[in-house]
Short mmCIF file of C-alpha atoms in Angstrom, two decimals:
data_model
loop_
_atom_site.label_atom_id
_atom_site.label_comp_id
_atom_site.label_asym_id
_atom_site.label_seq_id
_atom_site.Cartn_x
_atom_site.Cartn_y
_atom_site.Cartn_z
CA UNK A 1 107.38 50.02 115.28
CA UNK A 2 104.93 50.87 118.07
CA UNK A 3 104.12 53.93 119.46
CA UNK A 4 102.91 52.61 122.71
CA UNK A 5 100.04 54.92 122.74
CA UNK A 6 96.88 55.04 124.01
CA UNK A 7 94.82 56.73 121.45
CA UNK A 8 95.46 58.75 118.08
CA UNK A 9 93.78 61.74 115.74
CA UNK A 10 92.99 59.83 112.56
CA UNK A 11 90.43 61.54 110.40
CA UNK A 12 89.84 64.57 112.88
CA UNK A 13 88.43 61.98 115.94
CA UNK A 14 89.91 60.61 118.72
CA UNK A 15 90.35 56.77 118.02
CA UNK A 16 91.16 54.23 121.15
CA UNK A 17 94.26 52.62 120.58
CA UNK A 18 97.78 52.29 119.45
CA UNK A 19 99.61 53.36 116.06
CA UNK A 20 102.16 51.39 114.02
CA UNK A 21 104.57 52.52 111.78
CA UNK A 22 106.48 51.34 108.89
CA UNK A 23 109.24 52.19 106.47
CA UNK A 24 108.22 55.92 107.45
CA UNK A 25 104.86 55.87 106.89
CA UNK A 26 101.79 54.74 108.92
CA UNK A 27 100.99 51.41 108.66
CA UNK A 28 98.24 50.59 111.11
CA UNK A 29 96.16 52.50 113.83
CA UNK A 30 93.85 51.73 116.53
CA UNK A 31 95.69 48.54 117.82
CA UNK A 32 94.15 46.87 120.54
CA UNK A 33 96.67 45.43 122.85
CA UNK A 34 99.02 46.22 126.03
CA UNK A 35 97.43 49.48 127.00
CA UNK A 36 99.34 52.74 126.12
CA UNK A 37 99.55 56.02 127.14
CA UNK A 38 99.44 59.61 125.28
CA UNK A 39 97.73 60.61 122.17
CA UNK A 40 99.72 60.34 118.77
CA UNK A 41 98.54 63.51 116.29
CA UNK A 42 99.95 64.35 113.03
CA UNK A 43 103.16 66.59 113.40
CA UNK A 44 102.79 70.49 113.61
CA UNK A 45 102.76 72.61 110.67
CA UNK A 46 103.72 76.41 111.23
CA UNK A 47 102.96 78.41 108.86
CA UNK A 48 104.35 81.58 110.03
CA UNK A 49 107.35 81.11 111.86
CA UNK A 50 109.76 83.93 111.54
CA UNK A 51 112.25 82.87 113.90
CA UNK A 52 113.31 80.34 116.69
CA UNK A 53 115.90 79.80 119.62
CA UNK A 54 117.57 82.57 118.26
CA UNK A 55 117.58 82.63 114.99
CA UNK A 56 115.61 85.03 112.80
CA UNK A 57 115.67 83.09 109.53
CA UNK A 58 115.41 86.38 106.99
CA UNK A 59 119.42 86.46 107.99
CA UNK A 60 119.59 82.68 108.62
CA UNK A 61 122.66 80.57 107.65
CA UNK A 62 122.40 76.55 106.72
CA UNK A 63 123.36 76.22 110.27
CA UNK A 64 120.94 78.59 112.03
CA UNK A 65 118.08 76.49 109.98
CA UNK A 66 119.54 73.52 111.73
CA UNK A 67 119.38 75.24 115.04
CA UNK A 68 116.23 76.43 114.35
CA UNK A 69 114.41 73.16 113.03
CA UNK A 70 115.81 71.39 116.16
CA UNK A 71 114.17 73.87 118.46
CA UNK A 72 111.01 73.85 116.92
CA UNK A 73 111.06 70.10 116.29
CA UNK A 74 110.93 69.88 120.33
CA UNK A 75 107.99 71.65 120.16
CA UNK A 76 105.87 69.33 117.95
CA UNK A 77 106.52 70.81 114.76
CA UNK A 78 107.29 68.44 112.00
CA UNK A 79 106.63 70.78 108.99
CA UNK A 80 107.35 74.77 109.12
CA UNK A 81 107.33 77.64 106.66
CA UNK A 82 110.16 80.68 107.32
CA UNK A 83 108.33 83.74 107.16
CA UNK A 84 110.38 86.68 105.78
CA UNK A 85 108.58 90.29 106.74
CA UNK A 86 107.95 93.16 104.48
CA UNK A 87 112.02 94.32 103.87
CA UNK A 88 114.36 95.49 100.70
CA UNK A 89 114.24 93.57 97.85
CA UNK A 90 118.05 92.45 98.27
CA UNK A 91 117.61 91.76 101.62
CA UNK A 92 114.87 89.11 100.28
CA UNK A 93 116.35 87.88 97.41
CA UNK A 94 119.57 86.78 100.00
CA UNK A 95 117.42 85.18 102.39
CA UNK A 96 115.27 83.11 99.70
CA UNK A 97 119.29 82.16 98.59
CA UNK A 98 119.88 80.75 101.80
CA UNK A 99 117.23 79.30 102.15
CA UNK A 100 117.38 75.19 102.16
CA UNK A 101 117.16 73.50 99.12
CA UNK A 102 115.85 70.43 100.48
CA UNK A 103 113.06 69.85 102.76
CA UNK A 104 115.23 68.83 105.86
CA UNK A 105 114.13 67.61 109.47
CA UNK A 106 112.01 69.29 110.27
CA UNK A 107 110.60 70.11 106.91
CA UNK A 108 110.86 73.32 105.32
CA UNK A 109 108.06 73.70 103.40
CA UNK A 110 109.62 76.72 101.64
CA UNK A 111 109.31 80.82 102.44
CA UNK A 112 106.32 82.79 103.51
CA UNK A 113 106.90 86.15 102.28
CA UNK A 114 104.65 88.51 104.60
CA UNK A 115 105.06 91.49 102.00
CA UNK A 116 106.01 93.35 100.73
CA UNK A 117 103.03 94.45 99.06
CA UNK A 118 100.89 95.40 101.67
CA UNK A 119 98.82 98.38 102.57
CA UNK A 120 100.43 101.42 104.20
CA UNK A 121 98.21 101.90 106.91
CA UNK A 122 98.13 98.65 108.00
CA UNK A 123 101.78 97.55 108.54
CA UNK A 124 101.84 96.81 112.18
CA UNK A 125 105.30 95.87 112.94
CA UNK A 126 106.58 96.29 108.78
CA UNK A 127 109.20 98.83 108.06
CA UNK A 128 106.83 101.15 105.87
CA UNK A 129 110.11 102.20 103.53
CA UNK A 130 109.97 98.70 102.21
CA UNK A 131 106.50 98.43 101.37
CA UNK A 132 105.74 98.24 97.62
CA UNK A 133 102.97 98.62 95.66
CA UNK A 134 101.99 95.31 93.35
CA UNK A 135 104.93 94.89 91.11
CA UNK A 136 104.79 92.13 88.90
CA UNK A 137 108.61 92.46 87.94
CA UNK A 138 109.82 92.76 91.68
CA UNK A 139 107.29 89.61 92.25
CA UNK A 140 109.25 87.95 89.44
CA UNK A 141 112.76 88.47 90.92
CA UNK A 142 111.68 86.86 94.17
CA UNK A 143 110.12 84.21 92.94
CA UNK A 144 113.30 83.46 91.03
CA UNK A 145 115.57 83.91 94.16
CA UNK A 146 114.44 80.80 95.68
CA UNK A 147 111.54 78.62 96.66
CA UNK A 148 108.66 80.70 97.76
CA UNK A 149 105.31 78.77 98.79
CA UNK A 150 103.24 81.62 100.53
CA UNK A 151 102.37 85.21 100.08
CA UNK A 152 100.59 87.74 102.03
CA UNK A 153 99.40 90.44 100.14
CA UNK A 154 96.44 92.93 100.25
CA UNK A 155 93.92 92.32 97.77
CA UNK A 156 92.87 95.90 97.61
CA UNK A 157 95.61 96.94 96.39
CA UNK A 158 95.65 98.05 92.38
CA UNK A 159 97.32 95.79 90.02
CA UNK A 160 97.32 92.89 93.36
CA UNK A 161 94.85 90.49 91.64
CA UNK A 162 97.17 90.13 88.74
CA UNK A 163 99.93 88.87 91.49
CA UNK A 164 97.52 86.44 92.54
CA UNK A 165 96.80 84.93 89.05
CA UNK A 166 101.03 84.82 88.74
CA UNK A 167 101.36 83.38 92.38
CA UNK A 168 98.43 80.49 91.33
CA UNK A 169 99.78 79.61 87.73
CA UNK A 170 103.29 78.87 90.07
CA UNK A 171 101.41 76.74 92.80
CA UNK A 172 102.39 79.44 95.95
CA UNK A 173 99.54 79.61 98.58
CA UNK A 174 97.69 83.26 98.59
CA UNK A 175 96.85 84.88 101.63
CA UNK A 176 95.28 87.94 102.28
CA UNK A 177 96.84 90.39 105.41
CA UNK A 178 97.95 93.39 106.54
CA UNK A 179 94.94 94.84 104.29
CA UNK A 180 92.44 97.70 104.33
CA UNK A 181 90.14 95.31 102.06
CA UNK A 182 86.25 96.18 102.61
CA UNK A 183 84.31 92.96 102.43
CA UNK A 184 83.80 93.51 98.43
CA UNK A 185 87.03 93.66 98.31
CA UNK A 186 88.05 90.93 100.00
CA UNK A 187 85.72 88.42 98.48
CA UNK A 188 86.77 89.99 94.71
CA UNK A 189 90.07 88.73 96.19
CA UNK A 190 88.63 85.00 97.29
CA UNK A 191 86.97 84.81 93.85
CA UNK A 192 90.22 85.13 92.08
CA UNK A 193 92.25 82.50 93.71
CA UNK A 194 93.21 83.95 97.60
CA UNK A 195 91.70 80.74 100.08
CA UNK A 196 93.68 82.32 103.45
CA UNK A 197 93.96 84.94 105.42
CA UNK A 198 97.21 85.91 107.55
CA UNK A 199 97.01 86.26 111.31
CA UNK A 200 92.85 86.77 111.12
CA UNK A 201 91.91 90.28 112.75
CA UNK A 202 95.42 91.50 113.26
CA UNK A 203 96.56 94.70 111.06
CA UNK A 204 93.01 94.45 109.26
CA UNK A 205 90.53 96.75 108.71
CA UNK A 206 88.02 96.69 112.35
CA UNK A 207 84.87 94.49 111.71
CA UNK A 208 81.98 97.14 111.78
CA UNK A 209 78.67 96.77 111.80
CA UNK A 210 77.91 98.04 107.92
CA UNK A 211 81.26 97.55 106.74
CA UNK A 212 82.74 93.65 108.37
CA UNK A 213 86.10 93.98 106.17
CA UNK A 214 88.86 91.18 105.17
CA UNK A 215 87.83 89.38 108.32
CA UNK A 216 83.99 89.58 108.37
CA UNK A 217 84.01 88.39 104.50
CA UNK A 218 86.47 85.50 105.37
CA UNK A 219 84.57 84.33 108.72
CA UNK A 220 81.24 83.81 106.41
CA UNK A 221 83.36 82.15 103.01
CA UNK A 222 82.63 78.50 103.70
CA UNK A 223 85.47 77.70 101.95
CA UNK A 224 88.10 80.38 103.39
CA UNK A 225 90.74 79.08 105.83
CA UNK A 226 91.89 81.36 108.12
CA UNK A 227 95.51 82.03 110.23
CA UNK A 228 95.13 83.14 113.88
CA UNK A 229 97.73 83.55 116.63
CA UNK A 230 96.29 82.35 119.82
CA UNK A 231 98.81 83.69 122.37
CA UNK A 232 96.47 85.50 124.89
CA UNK A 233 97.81 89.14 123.37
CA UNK A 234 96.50 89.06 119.38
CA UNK A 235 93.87 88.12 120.35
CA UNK A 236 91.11 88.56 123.19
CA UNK A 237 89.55 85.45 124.58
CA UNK A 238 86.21 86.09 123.21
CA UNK A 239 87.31 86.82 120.34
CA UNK A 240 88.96 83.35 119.24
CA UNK A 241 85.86 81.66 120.87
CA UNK A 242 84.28 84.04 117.98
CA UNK A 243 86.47 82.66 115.57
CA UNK A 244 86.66 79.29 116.37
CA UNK A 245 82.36 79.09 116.67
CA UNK A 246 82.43 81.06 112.94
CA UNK A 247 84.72 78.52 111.41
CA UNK A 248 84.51 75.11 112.75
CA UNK A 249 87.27 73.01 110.65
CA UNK A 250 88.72 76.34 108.87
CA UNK A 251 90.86 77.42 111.86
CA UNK A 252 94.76 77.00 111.63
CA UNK A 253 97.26 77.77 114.46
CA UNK A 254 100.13 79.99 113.82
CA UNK A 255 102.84 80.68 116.30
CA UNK A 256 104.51 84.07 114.36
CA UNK A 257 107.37 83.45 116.42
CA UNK A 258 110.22 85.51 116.13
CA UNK A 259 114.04 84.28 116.98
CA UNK A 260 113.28 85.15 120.98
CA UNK A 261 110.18 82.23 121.09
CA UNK A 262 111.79 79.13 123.01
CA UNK A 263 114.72 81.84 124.87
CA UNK A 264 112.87 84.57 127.19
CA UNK A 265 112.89 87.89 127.84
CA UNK A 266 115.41 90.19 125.86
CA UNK A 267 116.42 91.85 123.08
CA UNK A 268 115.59 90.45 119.25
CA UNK A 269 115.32 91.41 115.57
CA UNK A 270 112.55 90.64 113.33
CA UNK A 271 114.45 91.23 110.45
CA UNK A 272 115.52 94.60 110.21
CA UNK A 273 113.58 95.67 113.24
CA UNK A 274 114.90 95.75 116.59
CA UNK A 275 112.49 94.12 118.83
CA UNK A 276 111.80 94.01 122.48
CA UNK A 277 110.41 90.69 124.33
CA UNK A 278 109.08 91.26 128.12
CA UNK A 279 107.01 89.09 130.15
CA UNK A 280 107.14 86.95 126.49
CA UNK A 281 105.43 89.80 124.99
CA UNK A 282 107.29 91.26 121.76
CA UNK A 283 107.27 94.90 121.00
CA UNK A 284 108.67 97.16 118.83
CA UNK A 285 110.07 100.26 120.61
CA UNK A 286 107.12 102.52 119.99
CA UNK A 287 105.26 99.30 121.72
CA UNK A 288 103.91 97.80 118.52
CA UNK A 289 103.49 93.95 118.57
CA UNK A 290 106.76 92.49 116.66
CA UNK A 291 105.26 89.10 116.05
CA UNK A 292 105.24 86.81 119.55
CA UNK A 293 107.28 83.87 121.53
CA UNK A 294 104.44 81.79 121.20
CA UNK A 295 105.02 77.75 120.07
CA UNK A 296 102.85 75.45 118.50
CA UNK A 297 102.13 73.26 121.57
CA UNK A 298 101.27 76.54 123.40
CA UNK A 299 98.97 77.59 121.04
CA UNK A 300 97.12 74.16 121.10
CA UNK A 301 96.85 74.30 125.18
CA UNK A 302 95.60 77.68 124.59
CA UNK A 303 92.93 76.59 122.15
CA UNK A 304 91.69 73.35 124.47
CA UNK A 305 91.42 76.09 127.32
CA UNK A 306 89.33 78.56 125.63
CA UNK A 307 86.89 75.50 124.92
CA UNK A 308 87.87 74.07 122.05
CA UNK A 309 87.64 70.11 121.66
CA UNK A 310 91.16 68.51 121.69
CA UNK A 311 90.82 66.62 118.44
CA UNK A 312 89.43 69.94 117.15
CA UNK A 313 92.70 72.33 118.43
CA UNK A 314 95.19 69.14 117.53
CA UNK A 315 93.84 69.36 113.38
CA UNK A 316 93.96 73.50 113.52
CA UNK A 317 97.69 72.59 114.46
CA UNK A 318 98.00 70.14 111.47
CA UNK A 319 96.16 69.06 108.91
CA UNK A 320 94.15 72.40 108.47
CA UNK A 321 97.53 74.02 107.95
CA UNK A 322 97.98 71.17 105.48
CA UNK A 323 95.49 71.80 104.03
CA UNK A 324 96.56 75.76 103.50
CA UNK A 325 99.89 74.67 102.36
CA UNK A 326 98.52 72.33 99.76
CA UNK A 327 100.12 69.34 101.36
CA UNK A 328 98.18 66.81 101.05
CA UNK A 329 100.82 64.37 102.46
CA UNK A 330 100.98 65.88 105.40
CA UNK A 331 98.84 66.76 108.55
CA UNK A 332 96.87 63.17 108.58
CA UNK A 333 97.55 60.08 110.65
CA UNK A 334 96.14 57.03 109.09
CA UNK A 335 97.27 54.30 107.09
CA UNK A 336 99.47 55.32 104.22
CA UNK A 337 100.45 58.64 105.51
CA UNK A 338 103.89 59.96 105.77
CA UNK A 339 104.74 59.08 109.56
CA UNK A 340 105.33 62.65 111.07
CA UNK A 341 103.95 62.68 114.49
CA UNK A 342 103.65 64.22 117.47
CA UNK A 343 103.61 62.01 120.80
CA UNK A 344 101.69 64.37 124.12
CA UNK A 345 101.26 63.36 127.10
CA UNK A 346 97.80 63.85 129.41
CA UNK A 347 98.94 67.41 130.35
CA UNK A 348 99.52 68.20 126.56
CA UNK A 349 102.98 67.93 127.23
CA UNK A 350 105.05 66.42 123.69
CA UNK A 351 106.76 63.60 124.67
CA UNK A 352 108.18 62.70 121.35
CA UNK A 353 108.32 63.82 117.86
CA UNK A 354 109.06 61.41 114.51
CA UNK A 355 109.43 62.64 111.11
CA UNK A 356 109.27 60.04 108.35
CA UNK A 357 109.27 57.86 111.11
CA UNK A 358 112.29 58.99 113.21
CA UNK A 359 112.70 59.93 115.85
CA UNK A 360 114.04 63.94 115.50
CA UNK A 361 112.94 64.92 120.00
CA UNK A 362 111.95 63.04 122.29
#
């Protein structure tokens, strides 16, 4: 099958001409022939996605995943992680149950737990009476509950490190968030195992000018990936031009949607916490950000207008998230790889979306 494209990402570059695909996997790229249109990039992978079209997956049923992954598939996203915020262990341990045992369509590339061991002064939106300190018994139970593949924790923490060596020997991503790590701190934390960090800036020790913190130490780690949301509010504008500039190839897009992204204004829950969404902004009722509406195909517009190169924002939607997830059969377009892709038009507009070669929105 053709894609009737014009050109594809393959390898992080723009290359002229169409895509083929085969038995769900790419078989062929940069055809010459009857002249396409659109671009062809590997499907979106969301990292931090804690709800969509209504659904907030910490109290998600099979069928709210299906609602969900539907929704989000129209938005580019082949590949997505439910994130489950800081909340009580039993409340966890139910969601990780319901969680999908198989990958699915979109696929579900297993839970992000944001917390809950996290620091207390920087929870953001977190309900601070389910914060824990590092627990290697509690981390145990969850683990056990169902299939966890990513954990924010701060590294400062005592007794977190040890997590980290228990998260590694079970192959779940480490990230490091929702910290008060100095820079010593957070590179003790690199040097053990943690190769992320979780929404980059946001509920994290200020960079100062003697003291640059979680996100000064990760901006400088040539080998640190780091998670930003680029939805005009997390972030100023000069500040992801900062980021992007400090870490060319180690950005990845998140949206941290919660269940109001893709449905407008109104009222929400991000998990336990009721949650507020006006002019798409999300706030708790004290008028803490609650996460954000933003998509994946938002986020890459976003990134394009603040400067970026397209082939640059289309792999910090993809394969640098991948690459995070430890998926190294996903995020690439080329020959051999599993045929999840993301069809956009010239206003960046997704025109159609294939997993394993099907079609799942067009």
């Amino acid at each position: 099958m053709l894609l009737g494209v014009e050109a594809a990402l393959v390898r992080g570059e723009l290359l002229l001409g169409d895509v083929e695909l085969s038995d769900g996997r790419v078989s062929a790229v940069g055809l010459n022939g009857r002249p396409g249109h659109g671009i062809a990039a590997p499907g979106f992978v969301d990292l931090q996605v804690n709800g969509f079209g209504g659904v907030d997956f910490l109290s998600a049923s099979t069928a709210d995943y299906r609602r969900a992954g539907d929704a989000l598939a129209r938005t580019g996203v082949t590949a997505f992680q439910p994130t489950f915020i800081t909340s009580p262990e039993t409340e966890l341990e139910a969601a990780l149950g319901e969680l999908p045992r198989e990958e699915g369509t979109p696929r579900i590339l297993g839970a992000h737990l944001e917390g809950p061991f996290i620091a207390a002064d920087r929870l953001g939106t977190h309900p601070a009476e389910s914060r824990r300190d590092p627990d290697t018994m509690l981390l145990e139970r969850l683990l056990a509950a169902g299939r966890v593949a990513h954990v924010t924790l701060a590294p400062e923490l005592p007794g977190a490190l040890e997590l980290v060596d228990l998260l590694r020997s079970r192959g779940v991503t480490v990230a490091y968030g929702h910290s008060s790590a100095t820079a010593d701190e957070a590179r003790r934390g690199f040097e053990r195992g943690g190769r992320t960090v979780t929404h980059l800036f946001n509920a994290m020790r200020p960079f100062e000018p003697r003291e640059p913190g979680l996100a000064g130490a990760a901006l400088v780690d040539p080998d640190v990936l780091v998670q930003v949301i680029l939805d005009g509010v997390h972030l100023a504008d000069d500040t992801a031009r900062l980021v992007w500039q400090a870490a060319p190839g180690r950005v990845a897009l998140v949206s941290d949607a919660i269940a109001g992204a893709g449905l407008g204004d109104g009222t929400y829950r991000l998990g336990g916490v009721p949650v507020e969404v006006r002019d798409g902004i999300a706030r708790r009722e004290d008028g803490v950000l609650a996460g954000s509406t933003l998509t994946m195909i938002e986020a890459v517009r976003n990134l394009v207008a603040l400067g970026a190169p397209l082939a640059g924002a289309l792999s910090a939607a993809s394969e640098v998230p991948a690459r995070i997830a430890g998926r190294d059969d996903l995020g690439k377009l080329e020959p051999g790889a599993v045929a999840d892709v993301v069809v956009l038009d010239d206003r960046l507009e997704v025109e159609r979306v294939l997993v394993a070669g099907t079609d799942v929105a067009a």
